[in-house]
PDB file of N, CA and C in Angstrom:
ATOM      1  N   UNK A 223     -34.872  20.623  24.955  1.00 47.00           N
ATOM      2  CA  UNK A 223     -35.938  19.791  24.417  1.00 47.00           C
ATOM      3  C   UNK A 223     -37.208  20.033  25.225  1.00 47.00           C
ATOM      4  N   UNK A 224     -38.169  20.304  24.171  1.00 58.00           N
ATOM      5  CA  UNK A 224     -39.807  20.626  24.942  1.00 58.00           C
ATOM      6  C   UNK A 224     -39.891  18.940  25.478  1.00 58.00           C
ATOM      7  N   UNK A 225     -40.550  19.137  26.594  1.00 61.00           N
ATOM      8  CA  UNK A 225     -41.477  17.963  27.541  1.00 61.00           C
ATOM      9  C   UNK A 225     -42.759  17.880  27.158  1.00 61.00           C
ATOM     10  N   UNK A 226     -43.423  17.074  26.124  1.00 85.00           N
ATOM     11  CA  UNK A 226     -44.516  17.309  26.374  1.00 85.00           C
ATOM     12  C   UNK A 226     -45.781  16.830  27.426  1.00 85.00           C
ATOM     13  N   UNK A 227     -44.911  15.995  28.405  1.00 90.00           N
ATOM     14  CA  UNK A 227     -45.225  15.378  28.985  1.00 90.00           C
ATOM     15  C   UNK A 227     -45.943  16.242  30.798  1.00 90.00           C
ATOM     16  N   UNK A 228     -46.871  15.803  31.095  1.00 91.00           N
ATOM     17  CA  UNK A 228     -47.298  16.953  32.418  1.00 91.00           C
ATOM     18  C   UNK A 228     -47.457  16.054  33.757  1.00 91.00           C
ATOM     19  N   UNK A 229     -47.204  16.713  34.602  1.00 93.00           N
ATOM     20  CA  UNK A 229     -47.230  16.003  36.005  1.00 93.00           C
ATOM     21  C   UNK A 229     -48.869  15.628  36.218  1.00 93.00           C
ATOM     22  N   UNK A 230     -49.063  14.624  36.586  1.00 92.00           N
ATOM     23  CA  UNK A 230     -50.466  13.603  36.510  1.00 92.00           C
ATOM     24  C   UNK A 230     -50.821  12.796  35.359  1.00 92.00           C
ATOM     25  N   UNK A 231     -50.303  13.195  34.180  1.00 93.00           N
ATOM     26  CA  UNK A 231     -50.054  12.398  32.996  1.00 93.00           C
ATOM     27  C   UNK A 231     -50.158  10.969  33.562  1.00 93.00           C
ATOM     28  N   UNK A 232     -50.887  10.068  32.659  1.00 95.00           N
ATOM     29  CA  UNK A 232     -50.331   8.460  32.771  1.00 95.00           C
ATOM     30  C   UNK A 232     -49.472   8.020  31.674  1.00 95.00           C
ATOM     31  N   UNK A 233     -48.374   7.621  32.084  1.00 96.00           N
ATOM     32  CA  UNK A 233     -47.363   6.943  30.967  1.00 96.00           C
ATOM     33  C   UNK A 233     -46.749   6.036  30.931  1.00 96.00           C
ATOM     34  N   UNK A 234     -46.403   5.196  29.878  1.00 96.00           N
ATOM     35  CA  UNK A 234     -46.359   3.819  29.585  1.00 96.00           C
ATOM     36  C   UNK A 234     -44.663   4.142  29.129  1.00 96.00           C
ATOM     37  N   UNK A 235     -43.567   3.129  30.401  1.00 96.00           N
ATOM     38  CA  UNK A 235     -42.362   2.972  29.822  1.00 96.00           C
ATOM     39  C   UNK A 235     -41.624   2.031  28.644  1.00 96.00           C
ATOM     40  N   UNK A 236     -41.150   2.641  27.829  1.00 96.00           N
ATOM     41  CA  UNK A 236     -40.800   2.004  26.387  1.00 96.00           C
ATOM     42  C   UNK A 236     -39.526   1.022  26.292  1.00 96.00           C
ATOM     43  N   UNK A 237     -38.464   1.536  27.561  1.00 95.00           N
ATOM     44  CA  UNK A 237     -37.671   0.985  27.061  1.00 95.00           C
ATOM     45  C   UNK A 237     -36.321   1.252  28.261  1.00 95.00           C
ATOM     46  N   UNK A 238     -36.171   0.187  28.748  1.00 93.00           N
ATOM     47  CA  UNK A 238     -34.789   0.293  30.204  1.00 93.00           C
ATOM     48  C   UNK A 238     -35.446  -0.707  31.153  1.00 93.00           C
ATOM     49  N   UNK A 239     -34.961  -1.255  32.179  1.00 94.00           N
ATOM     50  CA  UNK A 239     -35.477  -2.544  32.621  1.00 94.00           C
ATOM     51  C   UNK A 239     -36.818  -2.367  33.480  1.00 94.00           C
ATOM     52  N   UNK A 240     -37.525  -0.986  33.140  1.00 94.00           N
ATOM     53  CA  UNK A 240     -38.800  -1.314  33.448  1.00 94.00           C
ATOM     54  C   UNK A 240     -40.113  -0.872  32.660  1.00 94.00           C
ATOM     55  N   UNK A 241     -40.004  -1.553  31.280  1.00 96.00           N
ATOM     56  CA  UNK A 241     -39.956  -1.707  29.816  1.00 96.00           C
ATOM     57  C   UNK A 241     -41.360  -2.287  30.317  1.00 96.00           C
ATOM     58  N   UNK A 242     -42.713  -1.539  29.996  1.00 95.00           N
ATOM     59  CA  UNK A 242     -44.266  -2.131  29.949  1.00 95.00           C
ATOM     60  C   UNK A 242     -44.642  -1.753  31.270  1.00 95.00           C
ATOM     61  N   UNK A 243     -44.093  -0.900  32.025  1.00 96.00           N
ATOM     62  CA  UNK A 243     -44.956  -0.445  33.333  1.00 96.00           C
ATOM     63  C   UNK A 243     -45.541   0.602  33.184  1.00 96.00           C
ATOM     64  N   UNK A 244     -46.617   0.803  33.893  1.00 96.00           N
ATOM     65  CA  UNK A 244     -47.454   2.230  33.373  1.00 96.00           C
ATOM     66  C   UNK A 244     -47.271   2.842  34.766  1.00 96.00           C
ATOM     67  N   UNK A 245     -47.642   4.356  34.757  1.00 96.00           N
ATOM     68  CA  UNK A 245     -47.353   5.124  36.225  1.00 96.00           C
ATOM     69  C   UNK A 245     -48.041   6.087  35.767  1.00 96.00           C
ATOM     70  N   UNK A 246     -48.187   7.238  37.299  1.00 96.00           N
ATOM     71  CA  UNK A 246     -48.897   8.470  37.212  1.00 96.00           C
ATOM     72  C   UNK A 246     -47.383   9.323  37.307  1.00 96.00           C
ATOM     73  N   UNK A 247     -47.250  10.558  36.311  1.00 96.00           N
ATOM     74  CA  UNK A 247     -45.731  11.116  36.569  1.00 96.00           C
ATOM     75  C   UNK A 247     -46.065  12.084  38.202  1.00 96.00           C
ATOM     76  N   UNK A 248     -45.134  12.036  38.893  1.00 96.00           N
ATOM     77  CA  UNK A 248     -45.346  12.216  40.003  1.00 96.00           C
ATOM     78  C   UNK A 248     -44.455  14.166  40.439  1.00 96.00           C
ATOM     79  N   UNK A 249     -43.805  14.360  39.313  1.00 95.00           N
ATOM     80  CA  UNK A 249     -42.943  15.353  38.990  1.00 95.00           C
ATOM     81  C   UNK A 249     -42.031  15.208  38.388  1.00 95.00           C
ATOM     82  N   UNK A 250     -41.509  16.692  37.509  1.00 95.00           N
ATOM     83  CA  UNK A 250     -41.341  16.723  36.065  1.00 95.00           C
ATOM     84  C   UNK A 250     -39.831  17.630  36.868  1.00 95.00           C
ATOM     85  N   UNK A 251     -38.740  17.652  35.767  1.00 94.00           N
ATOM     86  CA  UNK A 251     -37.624  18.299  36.189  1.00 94.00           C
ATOM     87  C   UNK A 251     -36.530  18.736  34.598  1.00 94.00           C
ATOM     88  N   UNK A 252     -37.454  20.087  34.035  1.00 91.00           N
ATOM     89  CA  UNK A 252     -37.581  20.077  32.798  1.00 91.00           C
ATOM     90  C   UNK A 252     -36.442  20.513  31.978  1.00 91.00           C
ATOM     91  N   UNK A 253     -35.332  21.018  32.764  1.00 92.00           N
ATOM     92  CA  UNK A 253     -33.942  21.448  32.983  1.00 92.00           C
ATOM     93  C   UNK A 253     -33.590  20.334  32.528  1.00 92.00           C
ATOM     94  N   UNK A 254     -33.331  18.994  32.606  1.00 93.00           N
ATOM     95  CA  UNK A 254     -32.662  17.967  32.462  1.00 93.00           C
ATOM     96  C   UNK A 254     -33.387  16.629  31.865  1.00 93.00           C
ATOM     97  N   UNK A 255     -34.795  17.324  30.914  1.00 93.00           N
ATOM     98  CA  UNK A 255     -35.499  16.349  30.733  1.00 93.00           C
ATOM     99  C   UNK A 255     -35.990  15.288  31.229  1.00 93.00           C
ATOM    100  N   UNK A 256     -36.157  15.007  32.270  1.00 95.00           N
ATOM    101  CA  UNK A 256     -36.386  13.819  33.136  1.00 95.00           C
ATOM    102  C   UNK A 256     -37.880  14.205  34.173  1.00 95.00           C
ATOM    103  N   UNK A 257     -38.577  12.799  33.928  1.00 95.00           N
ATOM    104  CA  UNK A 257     -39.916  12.991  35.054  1.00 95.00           C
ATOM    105  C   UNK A 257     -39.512  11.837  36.335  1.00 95.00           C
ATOM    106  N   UNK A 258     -40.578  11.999  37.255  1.00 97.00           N
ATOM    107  CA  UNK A 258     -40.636  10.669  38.277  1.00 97.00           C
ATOM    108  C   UNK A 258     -41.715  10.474  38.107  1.00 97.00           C
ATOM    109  N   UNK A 259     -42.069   9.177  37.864  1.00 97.00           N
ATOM    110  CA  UNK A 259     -42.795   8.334  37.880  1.00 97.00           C
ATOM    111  C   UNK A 259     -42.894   7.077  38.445  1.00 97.00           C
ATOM    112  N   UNK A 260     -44.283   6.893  39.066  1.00 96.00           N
ATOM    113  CA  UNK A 260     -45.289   6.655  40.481  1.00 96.00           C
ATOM    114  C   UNK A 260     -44.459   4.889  39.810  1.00 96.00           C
ATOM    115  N   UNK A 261     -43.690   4.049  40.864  1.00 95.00           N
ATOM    116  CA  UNK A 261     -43.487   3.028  40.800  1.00 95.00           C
ATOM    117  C   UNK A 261     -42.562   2.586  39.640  1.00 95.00           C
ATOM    118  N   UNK A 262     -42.017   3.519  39.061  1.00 95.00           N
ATOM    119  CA  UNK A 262     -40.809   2.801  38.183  1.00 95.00           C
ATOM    120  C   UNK A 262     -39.514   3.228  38.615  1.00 95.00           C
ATOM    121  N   UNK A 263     -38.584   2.687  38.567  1.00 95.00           N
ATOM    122  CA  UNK A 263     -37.190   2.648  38.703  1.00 95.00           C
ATOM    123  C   UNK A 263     -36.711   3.227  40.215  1.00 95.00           C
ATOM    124  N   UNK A 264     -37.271   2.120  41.317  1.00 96.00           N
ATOM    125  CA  UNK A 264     -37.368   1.919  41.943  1.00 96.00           C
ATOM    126  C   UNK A 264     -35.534   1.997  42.963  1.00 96.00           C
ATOM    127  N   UNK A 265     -35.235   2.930  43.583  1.00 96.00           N
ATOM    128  CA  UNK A 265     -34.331   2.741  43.917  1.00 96.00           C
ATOM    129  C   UNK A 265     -33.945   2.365  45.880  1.00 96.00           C
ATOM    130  N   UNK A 266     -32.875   2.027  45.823  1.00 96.00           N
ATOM    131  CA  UNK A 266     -33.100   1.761  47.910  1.00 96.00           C
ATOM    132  C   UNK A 266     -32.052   3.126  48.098  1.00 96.00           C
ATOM    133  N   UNK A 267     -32.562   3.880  49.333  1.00 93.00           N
ATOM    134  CA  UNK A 267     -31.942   4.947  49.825  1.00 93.00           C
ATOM    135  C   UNK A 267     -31.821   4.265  51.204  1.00 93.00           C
ATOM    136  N   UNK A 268     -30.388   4.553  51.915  1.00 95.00           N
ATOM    137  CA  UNK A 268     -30.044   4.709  53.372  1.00 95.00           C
ATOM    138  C   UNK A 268     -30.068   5.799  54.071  1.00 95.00           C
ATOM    139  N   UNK A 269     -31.044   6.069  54.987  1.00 93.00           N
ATOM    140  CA  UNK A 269     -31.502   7.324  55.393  1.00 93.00           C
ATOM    141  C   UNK A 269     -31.509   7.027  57.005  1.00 93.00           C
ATOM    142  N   UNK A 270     -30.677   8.136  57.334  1.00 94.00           N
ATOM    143  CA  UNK A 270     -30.952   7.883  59.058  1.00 94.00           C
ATOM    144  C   UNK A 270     -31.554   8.980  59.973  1.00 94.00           C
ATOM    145  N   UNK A 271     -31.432   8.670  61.187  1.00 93.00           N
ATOM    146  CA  UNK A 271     -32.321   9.035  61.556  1.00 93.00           C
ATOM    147  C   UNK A 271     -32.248  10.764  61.567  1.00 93.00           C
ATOM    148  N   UNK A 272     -33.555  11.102  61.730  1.00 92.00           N
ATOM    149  CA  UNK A 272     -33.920  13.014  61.842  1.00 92.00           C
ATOM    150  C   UNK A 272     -34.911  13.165  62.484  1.00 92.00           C
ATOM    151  N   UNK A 273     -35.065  14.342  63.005  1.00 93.00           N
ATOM    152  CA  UNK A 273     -36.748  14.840  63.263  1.00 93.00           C
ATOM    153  C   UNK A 273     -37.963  14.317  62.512  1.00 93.00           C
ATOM    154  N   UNK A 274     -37.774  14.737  61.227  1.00 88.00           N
ATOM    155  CA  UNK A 274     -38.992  14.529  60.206  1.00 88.00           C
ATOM    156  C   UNK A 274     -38.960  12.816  60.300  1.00 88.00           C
ATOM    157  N   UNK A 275     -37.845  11.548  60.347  1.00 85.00           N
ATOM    158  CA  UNK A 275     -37.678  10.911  59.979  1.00 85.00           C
ATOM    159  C   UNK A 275     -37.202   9.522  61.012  1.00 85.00           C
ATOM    160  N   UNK A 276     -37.534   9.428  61.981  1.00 90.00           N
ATOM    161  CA  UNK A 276     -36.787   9.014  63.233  1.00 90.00           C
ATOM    162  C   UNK A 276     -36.719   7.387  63.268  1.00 90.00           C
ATOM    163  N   UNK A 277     -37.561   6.613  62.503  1.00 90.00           N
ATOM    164  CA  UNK A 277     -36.760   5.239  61.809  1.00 90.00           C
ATOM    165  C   UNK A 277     -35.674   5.361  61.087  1.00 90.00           C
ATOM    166  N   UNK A 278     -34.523   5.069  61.158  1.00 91.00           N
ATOM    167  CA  UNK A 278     -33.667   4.911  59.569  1.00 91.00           C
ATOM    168  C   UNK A 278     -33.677   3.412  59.732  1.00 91.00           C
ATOM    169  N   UNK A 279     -33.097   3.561  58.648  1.00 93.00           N
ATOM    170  CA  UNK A 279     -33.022   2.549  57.712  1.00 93.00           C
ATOM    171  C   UNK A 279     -32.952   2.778  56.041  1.00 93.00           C
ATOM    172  N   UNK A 280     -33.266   1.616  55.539  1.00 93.00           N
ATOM    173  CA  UNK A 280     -32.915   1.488  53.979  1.00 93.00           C
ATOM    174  C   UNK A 280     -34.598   1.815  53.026  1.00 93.00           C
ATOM    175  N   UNK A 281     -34.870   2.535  52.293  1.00 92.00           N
ATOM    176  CA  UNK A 281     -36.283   2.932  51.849  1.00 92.00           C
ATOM    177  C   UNK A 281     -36.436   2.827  50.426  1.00 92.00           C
ATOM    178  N   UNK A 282     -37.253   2.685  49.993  1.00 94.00           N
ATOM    179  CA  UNK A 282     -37.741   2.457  48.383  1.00 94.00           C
ATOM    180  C   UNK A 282     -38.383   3.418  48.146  1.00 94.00           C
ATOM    181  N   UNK A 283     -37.801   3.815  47.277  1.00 94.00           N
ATOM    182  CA  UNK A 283     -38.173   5.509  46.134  1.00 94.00           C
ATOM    183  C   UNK A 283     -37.803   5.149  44.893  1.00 94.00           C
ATOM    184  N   UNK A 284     -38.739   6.069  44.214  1.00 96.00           N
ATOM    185  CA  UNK A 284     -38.450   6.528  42.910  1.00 96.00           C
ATOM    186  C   UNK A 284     -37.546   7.548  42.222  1.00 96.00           C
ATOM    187  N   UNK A 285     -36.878   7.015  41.385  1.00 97.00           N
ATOM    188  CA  UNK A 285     -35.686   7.498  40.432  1.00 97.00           C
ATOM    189  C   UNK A 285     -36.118   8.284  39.551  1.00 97.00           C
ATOM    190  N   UNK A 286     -35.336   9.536  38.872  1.00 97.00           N
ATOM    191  CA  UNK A 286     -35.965  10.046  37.907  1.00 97.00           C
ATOM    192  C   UNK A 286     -35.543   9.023  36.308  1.00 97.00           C
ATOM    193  N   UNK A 287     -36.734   8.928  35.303  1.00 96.00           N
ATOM    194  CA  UNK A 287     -36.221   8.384  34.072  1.00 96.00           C
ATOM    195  C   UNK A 287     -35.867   9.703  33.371  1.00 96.00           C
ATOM    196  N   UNK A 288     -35.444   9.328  31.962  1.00 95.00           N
ATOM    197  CA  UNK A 288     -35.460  10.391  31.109  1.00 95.00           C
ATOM    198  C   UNK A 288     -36.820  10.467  30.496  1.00 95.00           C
ATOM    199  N   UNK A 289     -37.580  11.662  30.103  1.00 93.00           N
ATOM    200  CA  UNK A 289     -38.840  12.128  29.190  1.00 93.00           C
ATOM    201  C   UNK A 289     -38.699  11.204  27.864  1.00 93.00           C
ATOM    202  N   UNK A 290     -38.095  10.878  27.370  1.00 93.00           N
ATOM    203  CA  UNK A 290     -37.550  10.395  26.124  1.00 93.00           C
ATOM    204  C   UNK A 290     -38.160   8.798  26.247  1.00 93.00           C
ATOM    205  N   UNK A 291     -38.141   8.304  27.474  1.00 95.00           N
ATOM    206  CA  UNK A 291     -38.193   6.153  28.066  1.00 95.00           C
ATOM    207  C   UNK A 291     -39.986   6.354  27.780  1.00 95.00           C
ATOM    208  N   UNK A 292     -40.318   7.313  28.109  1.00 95.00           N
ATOM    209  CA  UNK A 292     -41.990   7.010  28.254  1.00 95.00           C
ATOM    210  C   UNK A 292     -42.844   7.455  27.321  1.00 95.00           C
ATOM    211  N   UNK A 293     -43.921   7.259  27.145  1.00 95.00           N
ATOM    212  CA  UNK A 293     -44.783   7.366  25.943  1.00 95.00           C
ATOM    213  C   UNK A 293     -46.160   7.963  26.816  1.00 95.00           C
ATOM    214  N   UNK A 294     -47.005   8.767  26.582  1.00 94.00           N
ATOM    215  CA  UNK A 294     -48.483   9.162  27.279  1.00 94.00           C
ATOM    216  C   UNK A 294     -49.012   8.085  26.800  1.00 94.00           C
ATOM    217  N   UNK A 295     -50.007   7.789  27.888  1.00 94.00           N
ATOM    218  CA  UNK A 295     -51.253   7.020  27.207  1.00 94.00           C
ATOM    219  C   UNK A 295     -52.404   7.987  27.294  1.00 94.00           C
ATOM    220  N   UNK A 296     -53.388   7.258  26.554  1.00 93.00           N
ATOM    221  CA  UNK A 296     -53.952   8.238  25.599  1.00 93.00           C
ATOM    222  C   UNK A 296     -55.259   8.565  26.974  1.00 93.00           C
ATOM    223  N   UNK A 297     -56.016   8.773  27.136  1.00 90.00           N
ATOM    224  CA  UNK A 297     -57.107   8.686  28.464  1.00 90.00           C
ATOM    225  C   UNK A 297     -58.082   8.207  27.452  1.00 90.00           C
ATOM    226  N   UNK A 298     -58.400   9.012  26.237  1.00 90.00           N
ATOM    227  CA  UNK A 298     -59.696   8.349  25.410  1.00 90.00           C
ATOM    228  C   UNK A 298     -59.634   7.130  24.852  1.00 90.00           C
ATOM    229  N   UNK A 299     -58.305   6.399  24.054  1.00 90.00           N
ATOM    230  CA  UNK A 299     -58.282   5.442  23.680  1.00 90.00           C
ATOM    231  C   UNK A 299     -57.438   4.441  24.513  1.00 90.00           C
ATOM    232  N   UNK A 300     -56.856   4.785  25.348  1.00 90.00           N
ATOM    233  CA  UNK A 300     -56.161   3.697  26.492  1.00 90.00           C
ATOM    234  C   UNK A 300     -54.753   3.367  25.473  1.00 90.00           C
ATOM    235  N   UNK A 301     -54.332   3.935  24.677  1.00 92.00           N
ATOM    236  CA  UNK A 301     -52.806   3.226  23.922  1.00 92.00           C
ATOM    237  C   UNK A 301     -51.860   4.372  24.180  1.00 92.00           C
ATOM    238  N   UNK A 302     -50.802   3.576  24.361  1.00 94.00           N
ATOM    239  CA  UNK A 302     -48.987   4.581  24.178  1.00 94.00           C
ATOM    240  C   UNK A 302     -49.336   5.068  23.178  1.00 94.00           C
ATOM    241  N   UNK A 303     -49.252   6.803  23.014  1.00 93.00           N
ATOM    242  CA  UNK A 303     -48.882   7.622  22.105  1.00 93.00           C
ATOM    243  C   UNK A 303     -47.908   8.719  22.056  1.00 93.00           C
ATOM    244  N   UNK A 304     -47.811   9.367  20.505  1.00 93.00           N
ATOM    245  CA  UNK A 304     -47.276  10.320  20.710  1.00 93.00           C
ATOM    246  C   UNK A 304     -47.772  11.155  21.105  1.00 93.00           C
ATOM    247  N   UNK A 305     -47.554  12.569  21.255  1.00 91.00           N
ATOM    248  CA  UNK A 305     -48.334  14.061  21.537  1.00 91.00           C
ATOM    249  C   UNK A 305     -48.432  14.845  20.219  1.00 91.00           C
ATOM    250  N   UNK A 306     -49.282  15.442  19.767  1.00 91.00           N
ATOM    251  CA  UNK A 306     -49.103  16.319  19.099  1.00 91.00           C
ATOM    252  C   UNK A 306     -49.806  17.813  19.806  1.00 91.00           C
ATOM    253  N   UNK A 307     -49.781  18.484  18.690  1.00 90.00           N
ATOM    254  CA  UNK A 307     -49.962  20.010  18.901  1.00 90.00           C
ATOM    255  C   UNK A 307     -51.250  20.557  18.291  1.00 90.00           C
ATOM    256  N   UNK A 308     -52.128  20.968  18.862  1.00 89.00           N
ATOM    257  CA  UNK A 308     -53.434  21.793  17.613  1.00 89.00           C
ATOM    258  C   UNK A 308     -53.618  23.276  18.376  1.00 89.00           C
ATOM    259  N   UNK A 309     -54.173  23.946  16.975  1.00 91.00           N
ATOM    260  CA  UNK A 309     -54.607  25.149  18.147  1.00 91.00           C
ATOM    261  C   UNK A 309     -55.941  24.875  18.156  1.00 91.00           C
ATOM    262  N   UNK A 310     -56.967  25.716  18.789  1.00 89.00           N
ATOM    263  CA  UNK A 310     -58.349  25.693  18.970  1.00 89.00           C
ATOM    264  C   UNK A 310     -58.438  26.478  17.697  1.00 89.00           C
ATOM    265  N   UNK A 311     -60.191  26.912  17.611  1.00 91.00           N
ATOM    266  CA  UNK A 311     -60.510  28.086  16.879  1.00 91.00           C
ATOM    267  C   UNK A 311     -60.413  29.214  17.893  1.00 91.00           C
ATOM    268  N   UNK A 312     -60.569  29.435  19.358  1.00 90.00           N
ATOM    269  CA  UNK A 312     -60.506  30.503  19.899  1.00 90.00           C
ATOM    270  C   UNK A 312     -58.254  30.757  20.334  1.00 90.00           C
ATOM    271  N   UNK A 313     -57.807  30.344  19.337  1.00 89.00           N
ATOM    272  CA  UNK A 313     -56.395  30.619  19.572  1.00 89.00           C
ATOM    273  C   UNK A 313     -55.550  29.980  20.075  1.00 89.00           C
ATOM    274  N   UNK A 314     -56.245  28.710  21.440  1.00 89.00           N
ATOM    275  CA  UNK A 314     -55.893  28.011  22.636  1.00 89.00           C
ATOM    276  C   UNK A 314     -54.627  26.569  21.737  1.00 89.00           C
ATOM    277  N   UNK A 315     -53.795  26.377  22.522  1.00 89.00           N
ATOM    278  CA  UNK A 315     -52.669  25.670  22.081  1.00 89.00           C
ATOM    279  C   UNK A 315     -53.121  24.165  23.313  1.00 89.00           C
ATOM    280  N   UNK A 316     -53.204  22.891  22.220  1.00 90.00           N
ATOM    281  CA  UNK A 316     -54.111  21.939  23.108  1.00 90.00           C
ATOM    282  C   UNK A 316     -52.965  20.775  22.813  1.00 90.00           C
ATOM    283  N   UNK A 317     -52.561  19.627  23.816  1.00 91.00           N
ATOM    284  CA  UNK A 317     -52.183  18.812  23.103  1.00 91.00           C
ATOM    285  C   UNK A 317     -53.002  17.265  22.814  1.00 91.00           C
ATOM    286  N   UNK A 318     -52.574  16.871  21.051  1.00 92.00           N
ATOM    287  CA  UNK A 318     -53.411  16.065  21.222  1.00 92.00           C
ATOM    288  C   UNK A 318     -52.826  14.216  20.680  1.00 92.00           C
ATOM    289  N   UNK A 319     -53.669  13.302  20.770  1.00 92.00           N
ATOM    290  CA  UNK A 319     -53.566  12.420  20.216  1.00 92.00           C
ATOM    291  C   UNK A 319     -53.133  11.837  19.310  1.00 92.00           C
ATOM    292  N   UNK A 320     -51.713  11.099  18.708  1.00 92.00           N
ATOM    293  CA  UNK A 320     -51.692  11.044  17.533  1.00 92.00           C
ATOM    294  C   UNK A 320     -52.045   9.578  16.680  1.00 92.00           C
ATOM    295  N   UNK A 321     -52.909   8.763  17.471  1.00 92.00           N
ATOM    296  CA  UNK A 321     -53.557   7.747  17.468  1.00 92.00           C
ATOM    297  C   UNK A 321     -55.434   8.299  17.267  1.00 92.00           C
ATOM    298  N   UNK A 322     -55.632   8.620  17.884  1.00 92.00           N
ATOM    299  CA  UNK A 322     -57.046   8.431  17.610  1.00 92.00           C
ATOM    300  C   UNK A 322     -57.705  10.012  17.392  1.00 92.00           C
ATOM    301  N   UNK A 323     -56.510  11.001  17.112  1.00 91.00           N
ATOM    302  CA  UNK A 323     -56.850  12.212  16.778  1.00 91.00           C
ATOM    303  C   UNK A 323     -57.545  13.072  18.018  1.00 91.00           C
ATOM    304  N   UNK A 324     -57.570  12.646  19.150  1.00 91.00           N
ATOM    305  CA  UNK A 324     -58.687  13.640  20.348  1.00 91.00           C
ATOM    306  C   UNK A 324     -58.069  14.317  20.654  1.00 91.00           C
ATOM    307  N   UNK A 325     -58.611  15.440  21.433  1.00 91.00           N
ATOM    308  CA  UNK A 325     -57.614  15.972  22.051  1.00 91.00           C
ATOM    309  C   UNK A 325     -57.501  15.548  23.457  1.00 91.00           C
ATOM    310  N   UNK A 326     -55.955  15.871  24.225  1.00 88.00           N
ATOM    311  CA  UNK A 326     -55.878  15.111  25.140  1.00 88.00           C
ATOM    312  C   UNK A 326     -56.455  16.058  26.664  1.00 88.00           C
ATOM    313  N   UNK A 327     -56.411  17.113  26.366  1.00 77.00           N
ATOM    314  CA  UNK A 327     -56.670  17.807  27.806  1.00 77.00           C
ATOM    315  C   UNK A 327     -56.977  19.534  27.524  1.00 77.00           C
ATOM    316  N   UNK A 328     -57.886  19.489  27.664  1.00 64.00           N
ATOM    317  CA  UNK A 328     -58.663  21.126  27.449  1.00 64.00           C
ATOM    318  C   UNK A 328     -57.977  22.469  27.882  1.00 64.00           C
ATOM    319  N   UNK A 329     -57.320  21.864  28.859  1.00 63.00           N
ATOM    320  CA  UNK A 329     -56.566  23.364  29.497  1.00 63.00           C
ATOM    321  C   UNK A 329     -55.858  24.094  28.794  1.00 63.00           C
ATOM    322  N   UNK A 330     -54.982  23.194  27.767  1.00 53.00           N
ATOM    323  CA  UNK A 330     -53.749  23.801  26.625  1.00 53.00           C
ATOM    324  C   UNK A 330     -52.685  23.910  27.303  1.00 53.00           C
ATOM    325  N   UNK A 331     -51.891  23.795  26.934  1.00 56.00           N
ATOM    326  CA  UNK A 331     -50.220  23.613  26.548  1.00 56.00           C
ATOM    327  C   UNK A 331     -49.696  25.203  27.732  1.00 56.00           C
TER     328      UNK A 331
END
C-alpha cells in the first residue's frame, strides 16, 4: 500500500484512543505502513543505564500508528483530508487536496 503521507506532514488521528489529536509525522516506516507521530500513542519504555544514556529509568516515547488511523490536514484550508494525485503541465506528479482542490506541496510525489 502507497503512503501518501510524508515525514513533516501535519495529521489529524481518526480513530484508536487518540482519536482528534493532531501531530507533525516525525518518521515514516513504509514497509509496514506505519508513521510516528509527534505526541500520539504515547508509550513508557524502561531503559537503563549506557553511555549515551546514564539516567535510567522509565521514558515516554512515541509508538508507531498505522498510515491508515490518520488523515493530512490540509495547510491551505486547515481540515482532515484525503490526498489526491495531479500531474502539472510540465509532467511533475503533485499531491493534492481533496477538499478545497489546492495543491498540497510543490515538490511532487
Amino acid at each position: 500500500m502507497t503512503v501518501r503521507l510524508k515525514k513533516n506532514d501535519r495529521v489529524k488521528i481518526i480513530s484508536g484512543k487518540d482519536k482528534g489529536k493532531e501531530g507533525k509525522i516525525i518518521r515514516r516506516i513504509p514497509e509496514r505502513d506505519l508513521i510516528v507521530v509527534e505526541g500520539v500513542n504515547m508509550v513508557s519504555r524502561h531503559v537503563r543505564p549506557s553511555q549515551n544514556n546514564p539516567q535510567a529509568g522509565i521514558i515516554k516515547q512515541e509508538a508507531p500508528v498505522y498510515a491508515s488511523k490518520a488523515m493530512l490536514v490540509c495547510p491551505r484550508c486547515g481540515k482532515a483530508t484525503r490526498v489526491g494525485a495531479r500531474f502539472l503541465e510540465d509532467g511533475k506528479k503533485v499531491r493534492v487536496c481533496k477538499k478545497c482542490n489546492e495543491i498540497i506541496d510543490e515538490k511532487g510525489l
